[in-house]
């Protein structure tokens, strides 16, 4: 496989070229991953994976598309040894759309659709020298509250003779989640039976970002709440949503201390059962817990330190859990090695 790669002429900014040229473990882990998956898919599917999805037969590198495909390969690598593993499977007889991964376990069929958002606009704001605002969930007077706070900050800066900074909103991405749910809904079989579990897996960024995505489900007007801002019938074919930090594992890997980007075995995985699924499917959902590790129970039991009100603690639970419990307490680094983060 390496010999095959060495014959390629890739652009200098291609992630795999960067990894190979720098001797980064990201390249070796990719080779291990793609070689493993090759044994479980057809030659046609492998050619699509190699040439198109990994962009190894394209003149121009598309970072956004690569990260999406890298997340898909990471998921395939994790599940490829399962019973009846398949990729690019059509499960909805009403259209020709396909899902990314399918496998079976204990008589249950699992359909997994992988999505990964682009964080370009949000990253630009995060990197800017500005005061940043973000809400947990939706509320009606965000602009008014922001205006009140920003006026007070500007007044204080002026009184101190300090230069003013711009005030910017860190955009909520709940519309992205809504779009992902709708897209997956259309790909899944609307008449799937009790033994067929439909899962939407989303590649997320850092711990704070993962907290935001959980909020898009459960905070004010969240998509899994009774007051969801969107019609629940538009995503009722989705039985579970699974958040994992695969985006973080791939995006700008060469600027981080990253390991194990190409597998779900060492990622922060959080699964959530949709209250608006059409059928109960409890047995299949419980069985999935044996097929993929997740940290739901540990996070639920984790006590956020300090005297802040409970609602404040809830919106920082995941960052604190990662830093205090996993990294400091257990020596488990699912993001960067020896990452010392700050909770904003």
PDB file of C-alpha atoms in Angstrom, residues 60-236:
ATOM      1  CA  UNK A  60      -6.588  19.808  -5.902  1.00  0.00           C
ATOM      2  CA  UNK A  61      -6.992  19.037  -2.194  1.00  0.00           C
ATOM      3  CA  UNK A  62     -10.365  19.808  -0.572  1.00  0.00           C
ATOM      4  CA  UNK A  63      -9.813  19.871   3.182  1.00  0.00           C
ATOM      5  CA  UNK A  64     -13.499  19.912   4.138  1.00  0.00           C
ATOM      6  CA  UNK A  65     -14.354  16.919   1.945  1.00  0.00           C
ATOM      7  CA  UNK A  66     -11.269  15.047   3.131  1.00  0.00           C
ATOM      8  CA  UNK A  67     -12.167  15.434   6.803  1.00  0.00           C
ATOM      9  CA  UNK A  68     -15.695  14.161   6.101  1.00  0.00           C
ATOM     10  CA  UNK A  69     -14.280  11.124   4.290  1.00  0.00           C
ATOM     11  CA  UNK A  70     -11.629  10.594   6.969  1.00  0.00           C
ATOM     12  CA  UNK A  71     -14.368  10.439   9.592  1.00  0.00           C
ATOM     13  CA  UNK A  72     -16.224   7.880   7.471  1.00  0.00           C
ATOM     14  CA  UNK A  73     -13.086   5.746   7.141  1.00  0.00           C
ATOM     15  CA  UNK A  74     -12.449   5.979  10.880  1.00  0.00           C
ATOM     16  CA  UNK A  75     -15.954   4.651  11.533  1.00  0.00           C
ATOM     17  CA  UNK A  76     -15.549   1.902   8.926  1.00  0.00           C
ATOM     18  CA  UNK A  77     -12.232   0.868  10.493  1.00  0.00           C
ATOM     19  CA  UNK A  78     -13.893   0.409  13.867  1.00  0.00           C
ATOM     20  CA  UNK A  79     -16.823  -1.645  12.614  1.00  0.00           C
ATOM     21  CA  UNK A  80     -15.313  -3.537   9.640  1.00  0.00           C
ATOM     22  CA  UNK A  81     -14.750  -6.776  11.558  1.00  0.00           C
ATOM     23  CA  UNK A  82     -18.391  -6.975  12.605  1.00  0.00           C
ATOM     24  CA  UNK A  83     -20.806  -9.451  11.076  1.00  0.00           C
ATOM     25  CA  UNK A  84     -22.095  -8.610   7.565  1.00  0.00           C
ATOM     26  CA  UNK A  85     -20.146  -5.340   7.429  1.00  0.00           C
ATOM     27  CA  UNK A  86     -20.937  -3.237   4.357  1.00  0.00           C
ATOM     28  CA  UNK A  87     -20.352   0.313   3.107  1.00  0.00           C
ATOM     29  CA  UNK A  88     -22.488   2.545   0.880  1.00  0.00           C
ATOM     30  CA  UNK A  89     -25.691   0.586   1.505  1.00  0.00           C
ATOM     31  CA  UNK A  90     -29.144   1.600   0.260  1.00  0.00           C
ATOM     32  CA  UNK A  91     -31.677   0.869   3.007  1.00  0.00           C
ATOM     33  CA  UNK A  92     -34.608   3.124   2.048  1.00  0.00           C
ATOM     34  CA  UNK A  93     -36.622   1.571  -0.817  1.00  0.00           C
ATOM     35  CA  UNK A  94     -38.161   4.971  -1.535  1.00  0.00           C
ATOM     36  CA  UNK A  95     -34.919   6.504  -2.893  1.00  0.00           C
ATOM     37  CA  UNK A  96     -31.411   5.695  -4.089  1.00  0.00           C
ATOM     38  CA  UNK A  97     -29.538   7.367  -1.240  1.00  0.00           C
ATOM     39  CA  UNK A  98     -27.059   5.248   0.691  1.00  0.00           C
ATOM     40  CA  UNK A  99     -25.769   5.150   4.236  1.00  0.00           C
ATOM     41  CA  UNK A 100     -22.080   4.933   5.118  1.00  0.00           C
ATOM     42  CA  UNK A 101     -21.826   1.746   7.200  1.00  0.00           C
ATOM     43  CA  UNK A 102     -23.964  -1.259   8.041  1.00  0.00           C
ATOM     44  CA  UNK A 103     -23.216  -4.265  10.244  1.00  0.00           C
ATOM     45  CA  UNK A 104     -25.029  -6.878  12.337  1.00  0.00           C
ATOM     46  CA  UNK A 105     -24.722  -8.001  15.940  1.00  0.00           C
ATOM     47  CA  UNK A 106     -26.770 -10.474  17.976  1.00  0.00           C
ATOM     48  CA  UNK A 107     -29.555 -10.487  15.386  1.00  0.00           C
ATOM     49  CA  UNK A 108     -29.708  -6.684  15.146  1.00  0.00           C
ATOM     50  CA  UNK A 109     -28.848  -4.611  12.072  1.00  0.00           C
ATOM     51  CA  UNK A 110     -27.130  -1.271  12.596  1.00  0.00           C
ATOM     52  CA  UNK A 111     -27.206   1.446   9.958  1.00  0.00           C
ATOM     53  CA  UNK A 112     -24.711   4.257  10.551  1.00  0.00           C
ATOM     54  CA  UNK A 113     -24.735   7.564   8.698  1.00  0.00           C
ATOM     55  CA  UNK A 114     -21.651   9.739   9.297  1.00  0.00           C
ATOM     56  CA  UNK A 115     -21.750  13.528   9.203  1.00  0.00           C
ATOM     57  CA  UNK A 116     -19.126  16.138   9.941  1.00  0.00           C
ATOM     58  CA  UNK A 117     -19.778  19.862  10.102  1.00  0.00           C
ATOM     59  CA  UNK A 118     -17.450  22.538   8.860  1.00  0.00           C
ATOM     60  CA  UNK A 119     -16.417  24.954  11.595  1.00  0.00           C
ATOM     61  CA  UNK A 120     -14.766  27.617   9.424  1.00  0.00           C
ATOM     62  CA  UNK A 121     -16.932  30.572  10.476  1.00  0.00           C
ATOM     63  CA  UNK A 122     -16.858  29.600  14.126  1.00  0.00           C
ATOM     64  CA  UNK A 123     -13.090  29.097  14.072  1.00  0.00           C
ATOM     65  CA  UNK A 124     -12.545  32.565  12.589  1.00  0.00           C
ATOM     66  CA  UNK A 125     -14.466  34.142  15.476  1.00  0.00           C
ATOM     67  CA  UNK A 126     -12.673  31.999  18.082  1.00  0.00           C
ATOM     68  CA  UNK A 127      -9.279  33.085  16.754  1.00  0.00           C
ATOM     69  CA  UNK A 128     -10.195  36.777  16.585  1.00  0.00           C
ATOM     70  CA  UNK A 129      -9.227  39.300  19.267  1.00  0.00           C
ATOM     71  CA  UNK A 130     -12.763  40.016  20.406  1.00  0.00           C
ATOM     72  CA  UNK A 131     -15.348  39.432  23.092  1.00  0.00           C
ATOM     73  CA  UNK A 132     -17.240  36.279  22.173  1.00  0.00           C
ATOM     74  CA  UNK A 133     -20.826  35.344  22.989  1.00  0.00           C
ATOM     75  CA  UNK A 134     -22.611  32.029  22.734  1.00  0.00           C
ATOM     76  CA  UNK A 135     -25.884  30.762  24.162  1.00  0.00           C
ATOM     77  CA  UNK A 136     -26.779  27.295  25.365  1.00  0.00           C
ATOM     78  CA  UNK A 137     -29.847  26.577  23.272  1.00  0.00           C
ATOM     79  CA  UNK A 138     -32.093  29.203  21.722  1.00  0.00           C
ATOM     80  CA  UNK A 139     -33.694  32.199  23.381  1.00  0.00           C
ATOM     81  CA  UNK A 140     -35.532  35.151  21.926  1.00  0.00           C
ATOM     82  CA  UNK A 141     -33.487  38.115  23.102  1.00  0.00           C
ATOM     83  CA  UNK A 142     -29.891  37.064  22.400  1.00  0.00           C
ATOM     84  CA  UNK A 143     -29.076  40.305  20.556  1.00  0.00           C
ATOM     85  CA  UNK A 144     -30.602  42.426  23.327  1.00  0.00           C
ATOM     86  CA  UNK A 145     -28.676  40.635  26.079  1.00  0.00           C
ATOM     87  CA  UNK A 146     -25.476  40.807  24.067  1.00  0.00           C
ATOM     88  CA  UNK A 147     -26.026  44.526  23.488  1.00  0.00           C
ATOM     89  CA  UNK A 148     -26.535  45.179  27.195  1.00  0.00           C
ATOM     90  CA  UNK A 149     -23.380  43.275  28.183  1.00  0.00           C
ATOM     91  CA  UNK A 150     -21.234  44.696  25.384  1.00  0.00           C
ATOM     92  CA  UNK A 151     -22.276  48.271  26.265  1.00  0.00           C
ATOM     93  CA  UNK A 152     -21.213  47.704  29.863  1.00  0.00           C
ATOM     94  CA  UNK A 153     -17.872  46.207  28.792  1.00  0.00           C
ATOM     95  CA  UNK A 154     -17.172  49.069  26.373  1.00  0.00           C
ATOM     96  CA  UNK A 155     -18.018  51.642  29.014  1.00  0.00           C
ATOM     97  CA  UNK A 156     -15.636  49.986  31.458  1.00  0.00           C
ATOM     98  CA  UNK A 157     -12.848  49.820  28.866  1.00  0.00           C
ATOM     99  CA  UNK A 158     -13.333  53.480  27.960  1.00  0.00           C
ATOM    100  CA  UNK A 159     -13.183  54.541  31.605  1.00  0.00           C
ATOM    101  CA  UNK A 160      -9.901  52.617  31.987  1.00  0.00           C
ATOM    102  CA  UNK A 161      -8.477  54.116  28.805  1.00  0.00           C
ATOM    103  CA  UNK A 162      -8.287  50.687  27.182  1.00  0.00           C
ATOM    104  CA  UNK A 163      -8.891  50.123  23.444  1.00  0.00           C
ATOM    105  CA  UNK A 164     -12.267  48.715  22.528  1.00  0.00           C
ATOM    106  CA  UNK A 165     -12.606  45.250  21.085  1.00  0.00           C
ATOM    107  CA  UNK A 166     -15.314  44.013  18.712  1.00  0.00           C
ATOM    108  CA  UNK A 167     -18.118  41.867  20.096  1.00  0.00           C
ATOM    109  CA  UNK A 168     -18.919  38.746  18.100  1.00  0.00           C
ATOM    110  CA  UNK A 169     -21.361  35.856  18.330  1.00  0.00           C
ATOM    111  CA  UNK A 170     -20.055  32.302  18.225  1.00  0.00           C
ATOM    112  CA  UNK A 171     -22.699  30.898  15.919  1.00  0.00           C
ATOM    113  CA  UNK A 172     -24.823  28.050  17.222  1.00  0.00           C
ATOM    114  CA  UNK A 173     -24.754  25.093  14.866  1.00  0.00           C
ATOM    115  CA  UNK A 174     -28.146  23.662  15.731  1.00  0.00           C
ATOM    116  CA  UNK A 175     -29.277  24.232  12.151  1.00  0.00           C
ATOM    117  CA  UNK A 176     -26.413  21.997  11.036  1.00  0.00           C
ATOM    118  CA  UNK A 177     -27.655  19.284  13.373  1.00  0.00           C
ATOM    119  CA  UNK A 178     -31.184  19.772  12.075  1.00  0.00           C
ATOM    120  CA  UNK A 179     -29.901  19.333   8.512  1.00  0.00           C
ATOM    121  CA  UNK A 180     -27.927  16.219   9.480  1.00  0.00           C
ATOM    122  CA  UNK A 181     -30.995  14.684  11.123  1.00  0.00           C
ATOM    123  CA  UNK A 182     -33.155  15.418   8.098  1.00  0.00           C
ATOM    124  CA  UNK A 183     -30.582  13.995   5.696  1.00  0.00           C
ATOM    125  CA  UNK A 184     -30.178  10.801   7.728  1.00  0.00           C
ATOM    126  CA  UNK A 185     -33.960  10.519   8.088  1.00  0.00           C
ATOM    127  CA  UNK A 186     -34.287  10.452   4.305  1.00  0.00           C
ATOM    128  CA  UNK A 187     -31.640   7.741   3.963  1.00  0.00           C
ATOM    129  CA  UNK A 188     -33.060   5.383   6.606  1.00  0.00           C
ATOM    130  CA  UNK A 189     -35.937   3.011   5.923  1.00  0.00           C
ATOM    131  CA  UNK A 190     -39.152   4.575   7.290  1.00  0.00           C
ATOM    132  CA  UNK A 191     -40.498   1.049   7.868  1.00  0.00           C
ATOM    133  CA  UNK A 192     -37.459  -0.425   9.629  1.00  0.00           C
ATOM    134  CA  UNK A 193     -38.451  -3.064  12.181  1.00  0.00           C
ATOM    135  CA  UNK A 194     -37.547  -3.467  15.862  1.00  0.00           C
ATOM    136  CA  UNK A 195     -34.257  -5.166  15.024  1.00  0.00           C
ATOM    137  CA  UNK A 196     -32.925  -2.419  12.725  1.00  0.00           C
ATOM    138  CA  UNK A 197     -31.282   0.510  14.507  1.00  0.00           C
ATOM    139  CA  UNK A 198     -30.647   3.762  12.611  1.00  0.00           C
ATOM    140  CA  UNK A 199     -27.755   5.823  13.942  1.00  0.00           C
ATOM    141  CA  UNK A 200     -26.568   9.311  13.021  1.00  0.00           C
ATOM    142  CA  UNK A 201     -22.892   9.728  13.988  1.00  0.00           C
ATOM    143  CA  UNK A 202     -21.463  13.253  14.036  1.00  0.00           C
ATOM    144  CA  UNK A 203     -17.790  14.228  14.096  1.00  0.00           C
ATOM    145  CA  UNK A 204     -17.313  17.041  16.614  1.00  0.00           C
ATOM    146  CA  UNK A 205     -14.443  19.290  17.648  1.00  0.00           C
ATOM    147  CA  UNK A 206     -13.036  19.978  21.147  1.00  0.00           C
ATOM    148  CA  UNK A 207     -14.749  19.260  24.514  1.00  0.00           C
ATOM    149  CA  UNK A 208     -16.511  22.633  24.581  1.00  0.00           C
ATOM    150  CA  UNK A 209     -17.819  22.015  21.082  1.00  0.00           C
ATOM    151  CA  UNK A 210     -19.127  18.578  22.069  1.00  0.00           C
ATOM    152  CA  UNK A 211     -20.939  20.249  24.960  1.00  0.00           C
ATOM    153  CA  UNK A 212     -22.553  22.615  22.458  1.00  0.00           C
ATOM    154  CA  UNK A 213     -23.797  19.738  20.297  1.00  0.00           C
ATOM    155  CA  UNK A 214     -25.387  18.072  23.314  1.00  0.00           C
ATOM    156  CA  UNK A 215     -27.061  21.418  23.962  1.00  0.00           C
ATOM    157  CA  UNK A 216     -28.465  21.443  20.440  1.00  0.00           C
ATOM    158  CA  UNK A 217     -30.391  18.338  21.487  1.00  0.00           C
ATOM    159  CA  UNK A 218     -31.412  19.192  25.044  1.00  0.00           C
ATOM    160  CA  UNK A 219     -31.035  22.930  25.782  1.00  0.00           C
ATOM    161  CA  UNK A 220     -33.818  25.466  25.205  1.00  0.00           C
ATOM    162  CA  UNK A 221     -35.758  24.473  22.038  1.00  0.00           C
ATOM    163  CA  UNK A 222     -33.318  21.588  21.504  1.00  0.00           C
ATOM    164  CA  UNK A 223     -34.171  18.998  18.871  1.00  0.00           C
ATOM    165  CA  UNK A 224     -34.802  16.232  21.427  1.00  0.00           C
ATOM    166  CA  UNK A 225     -36.970  18.423  23.681  1.00  0.00           C
ATOM    167  CA  UNK A 226     -40.757  18.808  23.605  1.00  0.00           C
ATOM    168  CA  UNK A 227     -40.258  22.397  22.427  1.00  0.00           C
ATOM    169  CA  UNK A 228     -37.954  21.504  19.524  1.00  0.00           C
ATOM    170  CA  UNK A 229     -37.489  24.394  17.099  1.00  0.00           C
ATOM    171  CA  UNK A 230     -38.006  21.971  14.184  1.00  0.00           C
ATOM    172  CA  UNK A 231     -40.707  19.479  13.214  1.00  0.00           C
ATOM    173  CA  UNK A 232     -39.997  16.113  14.861  1.00  0.00           C
ATOM    174  CA  UNK A 233     -41.547  14.218  11.961  1.00  0.00           C
ATOM    175  CA  UNK A 234     -38.610  15.355   9.826  1.00  0.00           C
ATOM    176  CA  UNK A 235     -36.171  13.144  11.766  1.00  0.00           C
ATOM    177  CA  UNK A 236     -38.280  10.341  13.249  1.00  0.00           C
TER     178      UNK A 236
END
